Amino acid sequence: MASLGEQHLRSRGIPFTSFEYDYRKKGAEAAARSLGLPPSAMLKTLVVRLADGRTVLLLEPGDKEVSMRNLARALGVKAAELATEREAERLTGYRVGGIGPFGTRTELPVFVELSSAAHDQVYVNGGRRGLILGLDLDVVMEAARAELVDASIER
């Protein structure tokens, strides 16, 4: 059965490739390793609360770490923090470890870490644990109405 993320993309005629893997450990790096994909092209979906009351999604490369300070500065707010797992699941309709940017329960603004632009093809969670969707970065940007933002720090 197709995930909500897959259904969302199919209903809009958006091309993607599905990759399934044996989900045992949460995280983009684990998924990338399992599928033999570069961690820098595997974008984890983070649910972030901003100091102005908004909640946004940030697509962050699996080999990077987000700087909440840099994200807040880039979005013109005083502070940003990760939503709790409960908040993230309530807002998106997905379980943590399976949150993707497409077909979420609540439509949230989407931001993509600037360093992702180094890849033509990226991989995002498909809306359930163990499902990754491969898409052109341009398609992700357009389909999610996303904006690039510089929010990473090197590990």
PDB file of C-alpha atoms in Angstrom:
ATOM      1  CA  MET A   1       0.000   0.000   0.000  1.00  0.00           C
ATOM      2  CA  ALA A   2       1.327   3.436  -0.924  1.00  0.00           C
ATOM      3  CA  SER A   3       2.255   5.851   1.856  1.00  0.00           C
ATOM      4  CA  LEU A   4       0.575   9.246   2.166  1.00  0.00           C
ATOM      5  CA  GLY A   5       3.780  10.829   0.856  1.00  0.00           C
ATOM      6  CA  GLU A   6       3.702   8.620  -2.261  1.00  0.00           C
ATOM      7  CA  GLN A   7      -0.024   9.255  -2.737  1.00  0.00           C
ATOM      8  CA  HIS A   8       0.528  13.001  -2.444  1.00  0.00           C
ATOM      9  CA  LEU A   9       3.211  12.983  -5.141  1.00  0.00           C
ATOM     10  CA  ARG A  10       1.328  10.623  -7.476  1.00  0.00           C
ATOM     11  CA  SER A  11      -1.847  12.715  -7.253  1.00  0.00           C
ATOM     12  CA  ARG A  12       0.174  15.687  -8.527  1.00  0.00           C
ATOM     13  CA  GLY A  13       1.998  13.754 -11.242  1.00  0.00           C
ATOM     14  CA  ILE A  14       5.364  14.252  -9.565  1.00  0.00           C
ATOM     15  CA  PRO A  15       8.021  11.676 -10.537  1.00  0.00           C
ATOM     16  CA  PHE A  16       9.894   9.848  -7.793  1.00  0.00           C
ATOM     17  CA  THR A  17      11.563   6.526  -7.064  1.00  0.00           C
ATOM     18  CA  SER A  18      10.728   4.487  -3.944  1.00  0.00           C
ATOM     19  CA  PHE A  19      13.391   2.694  -1.922  1.00  0.00           C
ATOM     20  CA  GLU A  20      12.464   0.368   0.919  1.00  0.00           C
ATOM     21  CA  TYR A  21      14.854  -0.778   3.619  1.00  0.00           C
ATOM     22  CA  ASP A  22      14.710  -2.665   6.896  1.00  0.00           C
ATOM     23  CA  TYR A  23      14.165   0.154   9.393  1.00  0.00           C
ATOM     24  CA  ARG A  24      15.976  -0.676  12.606  1.00  0.00           C
ATOM     25  CA  LYS A  25      17.552   2.612  13.604  1.00  0.00           C
ATOM     26  CA  LYS A  26      16.227   6.156  13.312  1.00  0.00           C
ATOM     27  CA  GLY A  27      18.315   8.567  11.270  1.00  0.00           C
ATOM     28  CA  ALA A  28      19.290   9.625   7.779  1.00  0.00           C
ATOM     29  CA  GLU A  29      22.785   8.189   8.055  1.00  0.00           C
ATOM     30  CA  ALA A  30      21.443   4.731   8.944  1.00  0.00           C
ATOM     31  CA  ALA A  31      19.005   4.871   6.011  1.00  0.00           C
ATOM     32  CA  ALA A  32      21.749   6.007   3.628  1.00  0.00           C
ATOM     33  CA  ARG A  33      24.044   3.191   4.756  1.00  0.00           C
ATOM     34  CA  SER A  34      21.267   0.637   4.400  1.00  0.00           C
ATOM     35  CA  LEU A  35      20.486   1.772   0.836  1.00  0.00           C
ATOM     36  CA  GLY A  36      24.067   2.484  -0.260  1.00  0.00           C
ATOM     37  CA  LEU A  37      23.288   6.174  -0.842  1.00  0.00           C
ATOM     38  CA  PRO A  38      25.452   9.181   0.017  1.00  0.00           C
ATOM     39  CA  PRO A  39      24.484  10.617   3.447  1.00  0.00           C
ATOM     40  CA  SER A  40      24.899  14.144   2.061  1.00  0.00           C
ATOM     41  CA  ALA A  41      22.016  13.488  -0.385  1.00  0.00           C
ATOM     42  CA  MET A  42      19.785  11.844   2.253  1.00  0.00           C
ATOM     43  CA  LEU A  43      17.687  14.669   3.688  1.00  0.00           C
ATOM     44  CA  LYS A  44      16.268  14.206   7.161  1.00  0.00           C
ATOM     45  CA  THR A  45      13.020  16.027   7.896  1.00  0.00           C
ATOM     46  CA  LEU A  46      13.164  18.060  11.099  1.00  0.00           C
ATOM     47  CA  VAL A  47      10.082  19.679  12.636  1.00  0.00           C
ATOM     48  CA  VAL A  48      11.177  23.006  14.105  1.00  0.00           C
ATOM     49  CA  ARG A  49       9.320  25.489  16.311  1.00  0.00           C
ATOM     50  CA  LEU A  50      10.221  29.142  15.809  1.00  0.00           C
ATOM     51  CA  ALA A  51      10.100  31.836  18.499  1.00  0.00           C
ATOM     52  CA  ASP A  52       7.374  33.682  16.565  1.00  0.00           C
ATOM     53  CA  GLY A  53       4.990  30.717  17.005  1.00  0.00           C
ATOM     54  CA  ARG A  54       5.396  29.176  13.545  1.00  0.00           C
ATOM     55  CA  THR A  55       6.380  25.580  12.966  1.00  0.00           C
ATOM     56  CA  VAL A  56       8.392  24.670   9.864  1.00  0.00           C
ATOM     57  CA  LEU A  57      10.022  21.646   8.267  1.00  0.00           C
ATOM     58  CA  LEU A  58      13.750  21.699   7.623  1.00  0.00           C
ATOM     59  CA  LEU A  59      15.279  19.214   5.188  1.00  0.00           C
ATOM     60  CA  GLU A  60      18.824  18.730   6.448  1.00  0.00           C
ATOM     61  CA  PRO A  61      21.525  16.512   4.857  1.00  0.00           C
ATOM     62  CA  GLY A  62      22.251  13.362   6.809  1.00  0.00           C
ATOM     63  CA  ASP A  63      25.918  14.231   7.165  1.00  0.00           C
ATOM     64  CA  LYS A  64      25.265  17.712   8.590  1.00  0.00           C
ATOM     65  CA  GLU A  65      24.097  19.102  11.890  1.00  0.00           C
ATOM     66  CA  VAL A  66      21.626  21.959  12.072  1.00  0.00           C
ATOM     67  CA  SER A  67      22.501  25.099  13.982  1.00  0.00           C
ATOM     68  CA  MET A  68      19.259  26.344  15.489  1.00  0.00           C
ATOM     69  CA  ARG A  69      20.930  29.703  15.973  1.00  0.00           C
ATOM     70  CA  ASN A  70      21.813  29.919  12.256  1.00  0.00           C
ATOM     71  CA  LEU A  71      18.318  28.754  11.276  1.00  0.00           C
ATOM     72  CA  ALA A  72      16.645  31.327  13.513  1.00  0.00           C
ATOM     73  CA  ARG A  73      18.880  34.075  12.137  1.00  0.00           C
ATOM     74  CA  ALA A  74      18.180  33.018   8.529  1.00  0.00           C
ATOM     75  CA  LEU A  75      14.422  33.038   9.173  1.00  0.00           C
ATOM     76  CA  GLY A  76      14.487  36.367  11.019  1.00  0.00           C
ATOM     77  CA  VAL A  77      13.420  35.100  14.446  1.00  0.00           C
ATOM     78  CA  LYS A  78      15.097  35.157  17.852  1.00  0.00           C
ATOM     79  CA  ALA A  79      15.187  31.411  18.412  1.00  0.00           C
ATOM     80  CA  ALA A  80      14.340  27.994  16.976  1.00  0.00           C
ATOM     81  CA  GLU A  81      14.109  24.566  18.564  1.00  0.00           C
ATOM     82  CA  LEU A  82      13.166  21.050  17.554  1.00  0.00           C
ATOM     83  CA  ALA A  83       9.555  20.187  18.210  1.00  0.00           C
ATOM     84  CA  THR A  84       8.953  17.344  20.635  1.00  0.00           C
ATOM     85  CA  GLU A  85       8.314  13.924  19.106  1.00  0.00           C
ATOM     86  CA  ARG A  86       4.673  14.208  20.159  1.00  0.00           C
ATOM     87  CA  GLU A  87       4.274  17.632  18.513  1.00  0.00           C
ATOM     88  CA  ALA A  88       6.033  16.457  15.349  1.00  0.00           C
ATOM     89  CA  GLU A  89       3.775  13.411  15.043  1.00  0.00           C
ATOM     90  CA  ARG A  90       0.602  15.407  15.775  1.00  0.00           C
ATOM     91  CA  LEU A  91       1.428  18.086  13.195  1.00  0.00           C
ATOM     92  CA  THR A  92       2.639  15.801  10.416  1.00  0.00           C
ATOM     93  CA  GLY A  93       0.510  12.700  10.937  1.00  0.00           C
ATOM     94  CA  TYR A  94       3.673  10.609  10.616  1.00  0.00           C
ATOM     95  CA  ARG A  95       5.706   8.737  13.218  1.00  0.00           C
ATOM     96  CA  VAL A  96       9.156  10.040  14.077  1.00  0.00           C
ATOM     97  CA  GLY A  97      11.578   8.115  11.892  1.00  0.00           C
ATOM     98  CA  GLY A  98       9.069   8.287   9.056  1.00  0.00           C
ATOM     99  CA  ILE A  99       8.367  12.027   8.746  1.00  0.00           C
ATOM    100  CA  GLY A 100       8.650  13.336   5.214  1.00  0.00           C
ATOM    101  CA  PRO A 101       7.864  16.696   3.620  1.00  0.00           C
ATOM    102  CA  PHE A 102       4.939  15.520   1.457  1.00  0.00           C
ATOM    103  CA  GLY A 103       1.355  14.773   2.475  1.00  0.00           C
ATOM    104  CA  THR A 104       1.649  16.026   6.039  1.00  0.00           C
ATOM    105  CA  ARG A 105      -1.511  16.441   8.116  1.00  0.00           C
ATOM    106  CA  THR A 106      -0.751  20.141   8.623  1.00  0.00           C
ATOM    107  CA  GLU A 107       0.767  22.035   5.718  1.00  0.00           C
ATOM    108  CA  LEU A 108       3.993  23.535   7.032  1.00  0.00           C
ATOM    109  CA  PRO A 109       6.510  25.818   5.334  1.00  0.00           C
ATOM    110  CA  VAL A 110       9.502  23.816   4.065  1.00  0.00           C
ATOM    111  CA  PHE A 111      13.121  24.928   4.080  1.00  0.00           C
ATOM    112  CA  VAL A 112      15.996  23.010   2.527  1.00  0.00           C
ATOM    113  CA  GLU A 113      19.552  23.341   3.803  1.00  0.00           C
ATOM    114  CA  LEU A 114      21.636  25.240   1.255  1.00  0.00           C
ATOM    115  CA  SER A 115      24.357  22.582   1.056  1.00  0.00           C
ATOM    116  CA  SER A 116      21.763  20.216  -0.465  1.00  0.00           C
ATOM    117  CA  ALA A 117      22.068  22.209  -3.689  1.00  0.00           C
ATOM    118  CA  ALA A 118      25.273  20.258  -4.367  1.00  0.00           C
ATOM    119  CA  HIS A 119      23.072  17.307  -5.378  1.00  0.00           C
ATOM    120  CA  ASP A 120      20.734  17.017  -8.355  1.00  0.00           C
ATOM    121  CA  GLN A 121      19.082  13.933  -6.839  1.00  0.00           C
ATOM    122  CA  VAL A 122      18.091  13.833  -3.159  1.00  0.00           C
ATOM    123  CA  TYR A 123      16.327  11.335  -0.930  1.00  0.00           C
ATOM    124  CA  VAL A 124      13.606  12.115   1.607  1.00  0.00           C
ATOM    125  CA  ASN A 125      11.455  10.069   3.894  1.00  0.00           C
ATOM    126  CA  GLY A 126       8.328   8.820   2.170  1.00  0.00           C
ATOM    127  CA  GLY A 127       5.940   9.068   5.109  1.00  0.00           C
ATOM    128  CA  ARG A 128       6.613   5.817   6.914  1.00  0.00           C
ATOM    129  CA  ARG A 129       9.568   4.156   8.525  1.00  0.00           C
ATOM    130  CA  GLY A 130      11.655   2.212   6.024  1.00  0.00           C
ATOM    131  CA  LEU A 131      10.534   4.157   2.940  1.00  0.00           C
ATOM    132  CA  ILE A 132      12.759   6.668   1.144  1.00  0.00           C
ATOM    133  CA  LEU A 133      11.777   8.616  -1.975  1.00  0.00           C
ATOM    134  CA  GLY A 134      14.340   9.719  -4.544  1.00  0.00           C
ATOM    135  CA  LEU A 135      13.558  12.956  -6.371  1.00  0.00           C
ATOM    136  CA  ASP A 136      15.373  15.672  -8.252  1.00  0.00           C
ATOM    137  CA  LEU A 137      16.154  18.519  -5.869  1.00  0.00           C
ATOM    138  CA  ASP A 138      14.363  20.949  -8.203  1.00  0.00           C
ATOM    139  CA  VAL A 139      11.241  18.784  -7.949  1.00  0.00           C
ATOM    140  CA  VAL A 140      11.428  18.779  -4.144  1.00  0.00           C
ATOM    141  CA  MET A 141      11.827  22.560  -4.109  1.00  0.00           C
ATOM    142  CA  GLU A 142       8.862  23.094  -6.414  1.00  0.00           C
ATOM    143  CA  ALA A 143       6.546  20.412  -4.984  1.00  0.00           C
ATOM    144  CA  ALA A 144       7.124  21.522  -1.393  1.00  0.00           C
ATOM    145  CA  ARG A 145       7.275  25.224  -2.300  1.00  0.00           C
ATOM    146  CA  ALA A 146      10.537  25.159  -0.370  1.00  0.00           C
ATOM    147  CA  GLU A 147      13.181  27.786   0.135  1.00  0.00           C
ATOM    148  CA  LEU A 148      16.918  27.295   0.588  1.00  0.00           C
ATOM    149  CA  VAL A 149      18.349  28.317   3.941  1.00  0.00           C
ATOM    150  CA  ASP A 150      21.895  28.231   5.349  1.00  0.00           C
ATOM    151  CA  ALA A 151      21.499  26.504   8.713  1.00  0.00           C
ATOM    152  CA  SER A 152      24.166  23.791   8.961  1.00  0.00           C
ATOM    153  CA  ILE A 153      27.351  23.469  10.907  1.00  0.00           C
ATOM    154  CA  GLU A 154      30.042  20.911  10.162  1.00  0.00           C
ATOM    155  CA  ARG A 155      30.260  17.932  12.500  1.00  0.00           C
TER     156      ARG A 155
END
